[in-house]
GROMACS .gro file of C-alpha atoms in nm:
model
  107
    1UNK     CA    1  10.000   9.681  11.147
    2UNK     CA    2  10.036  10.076  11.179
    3UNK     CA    3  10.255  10.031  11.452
    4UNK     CA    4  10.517  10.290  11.195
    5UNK     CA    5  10.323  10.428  10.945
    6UNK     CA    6   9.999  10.406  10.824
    7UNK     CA    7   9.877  10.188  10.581
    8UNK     CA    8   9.760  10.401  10.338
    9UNK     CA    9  10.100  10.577  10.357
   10UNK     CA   10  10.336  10.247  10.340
   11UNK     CA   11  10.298  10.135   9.948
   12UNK     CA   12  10.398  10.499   9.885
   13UNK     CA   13  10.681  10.551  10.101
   14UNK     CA   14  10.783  10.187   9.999
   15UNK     CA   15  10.836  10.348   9.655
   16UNK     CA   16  11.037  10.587   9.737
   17UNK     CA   17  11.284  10.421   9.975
   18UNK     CA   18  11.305  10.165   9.637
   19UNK     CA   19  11.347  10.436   9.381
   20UNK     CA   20  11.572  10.616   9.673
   21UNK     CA   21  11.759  10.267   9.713
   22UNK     CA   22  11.816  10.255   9.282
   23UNK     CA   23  11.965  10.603   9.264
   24UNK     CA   24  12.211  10.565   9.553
   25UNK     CA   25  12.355  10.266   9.374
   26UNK     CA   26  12.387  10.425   9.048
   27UNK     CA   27  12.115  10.295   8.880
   28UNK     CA   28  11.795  10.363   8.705
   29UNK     CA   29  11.438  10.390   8.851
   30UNK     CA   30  11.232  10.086   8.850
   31UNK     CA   31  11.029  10.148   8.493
   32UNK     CA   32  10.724   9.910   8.685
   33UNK     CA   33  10.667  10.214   8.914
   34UNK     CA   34  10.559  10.487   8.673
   35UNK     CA   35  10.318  10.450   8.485
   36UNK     CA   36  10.396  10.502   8.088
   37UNK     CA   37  10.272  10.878   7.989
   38UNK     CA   38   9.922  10.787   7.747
   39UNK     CA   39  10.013  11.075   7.545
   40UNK     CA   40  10.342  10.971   7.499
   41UNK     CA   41  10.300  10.782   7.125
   42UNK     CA   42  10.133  11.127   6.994
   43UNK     CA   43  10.346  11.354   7.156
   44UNK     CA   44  10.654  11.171   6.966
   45UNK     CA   45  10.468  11.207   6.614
   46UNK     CA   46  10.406  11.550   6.702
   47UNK     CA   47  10.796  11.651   6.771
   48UNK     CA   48  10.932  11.417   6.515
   49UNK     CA   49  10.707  11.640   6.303
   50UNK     CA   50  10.781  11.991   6.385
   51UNK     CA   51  11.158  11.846   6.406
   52UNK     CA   52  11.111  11.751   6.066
   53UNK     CA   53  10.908  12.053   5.939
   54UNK     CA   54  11.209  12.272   6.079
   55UNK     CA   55  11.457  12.105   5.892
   56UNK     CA   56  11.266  12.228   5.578
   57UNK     CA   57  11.108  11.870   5.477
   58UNK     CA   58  10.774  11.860   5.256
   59UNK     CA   59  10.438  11.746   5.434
   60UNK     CA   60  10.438  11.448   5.203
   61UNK     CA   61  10.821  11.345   5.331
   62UNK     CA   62  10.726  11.377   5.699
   63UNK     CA   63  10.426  11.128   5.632
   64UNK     CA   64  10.631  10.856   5.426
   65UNK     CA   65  10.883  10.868   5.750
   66UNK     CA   66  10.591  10.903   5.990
   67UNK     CA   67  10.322  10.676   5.861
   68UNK     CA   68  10.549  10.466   5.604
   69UNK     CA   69  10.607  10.494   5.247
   70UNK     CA   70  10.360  10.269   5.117
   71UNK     CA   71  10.048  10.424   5.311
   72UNK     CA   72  10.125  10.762   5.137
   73UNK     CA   73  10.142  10.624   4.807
   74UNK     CA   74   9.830  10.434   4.815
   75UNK     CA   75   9.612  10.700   5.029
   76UNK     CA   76   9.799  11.051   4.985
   77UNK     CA   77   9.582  11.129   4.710
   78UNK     CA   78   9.246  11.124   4.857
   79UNK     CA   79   9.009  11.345   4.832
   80UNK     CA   80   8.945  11.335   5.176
   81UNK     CA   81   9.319  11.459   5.277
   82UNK     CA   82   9.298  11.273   5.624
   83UNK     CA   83   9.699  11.181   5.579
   84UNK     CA   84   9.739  11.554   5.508
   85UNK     CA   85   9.574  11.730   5.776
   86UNK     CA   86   9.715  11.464   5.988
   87UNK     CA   87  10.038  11.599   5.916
   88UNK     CA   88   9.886  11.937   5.912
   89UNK     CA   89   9.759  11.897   6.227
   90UNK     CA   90  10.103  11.736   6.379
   91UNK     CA   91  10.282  12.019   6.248
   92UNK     CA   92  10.101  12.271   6.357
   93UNK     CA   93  10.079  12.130   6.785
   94UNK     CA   94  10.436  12.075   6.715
   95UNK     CA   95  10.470  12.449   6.648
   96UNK     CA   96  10.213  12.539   6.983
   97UNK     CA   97  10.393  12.336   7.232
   98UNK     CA   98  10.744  12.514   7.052
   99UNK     CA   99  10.576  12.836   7.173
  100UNK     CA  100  10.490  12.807   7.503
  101UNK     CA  101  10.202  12.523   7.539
  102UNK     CA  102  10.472  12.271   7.633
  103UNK     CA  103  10.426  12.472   7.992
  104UNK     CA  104  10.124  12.259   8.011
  105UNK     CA  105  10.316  11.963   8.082
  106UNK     CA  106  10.491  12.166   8.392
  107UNK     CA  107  10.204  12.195   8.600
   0.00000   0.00000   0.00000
């Protein structure tokens, strides 16, 4: 019934009065009611590589942590560079979202 709120509203308000009903007892919100951010498996390459890149490591020591020591041996040399400019590429949207694009995220 909609005899107190409407339907539409109720699932919403549900979640609230549970994620309310968490933090009042001290404890974390229910992971099943957010949704896991998609970009959230790049975005961790990305900072682990600028974090790494800061510290002063080599592009071919952030992709043996990154992508594992046995990919770069076999493929680091190809002529194609795709393990390079991946790092490359990591690196360098590291170093964007460092300087201002990670406002993007606030809006």
């Amino acid at each position: 019934t909609q005899a107190i709120w409407p339907a539409v509203l109720l699932k919403h308000r549900l979640r609230g009065l549970e994620c309310l009903n968490a933090l009042s007892l001290g404890q974390q919100l229910p992971p099943r009611l957010f949704a896991p951010e998609k970009r959230g498996v790049r975005l961790s390459f990305v900072l682990r590589a600028l974090d790494g890149s800061l510290a002063g490591a080599p592009h071919r020591e952030l992709a043996e942590v990154l992508i594992g020591q046995r990919r770069v041996h076999a493929d680091w040399a190809d002529p194609r560079d795709h393990l390079r400019d991946r790092i490359r590429r990591a690196v360098s949207r590291g170093r964007a979202l460092m300087n201002g694009g990670y406002r993007d995220f606030l809006i």
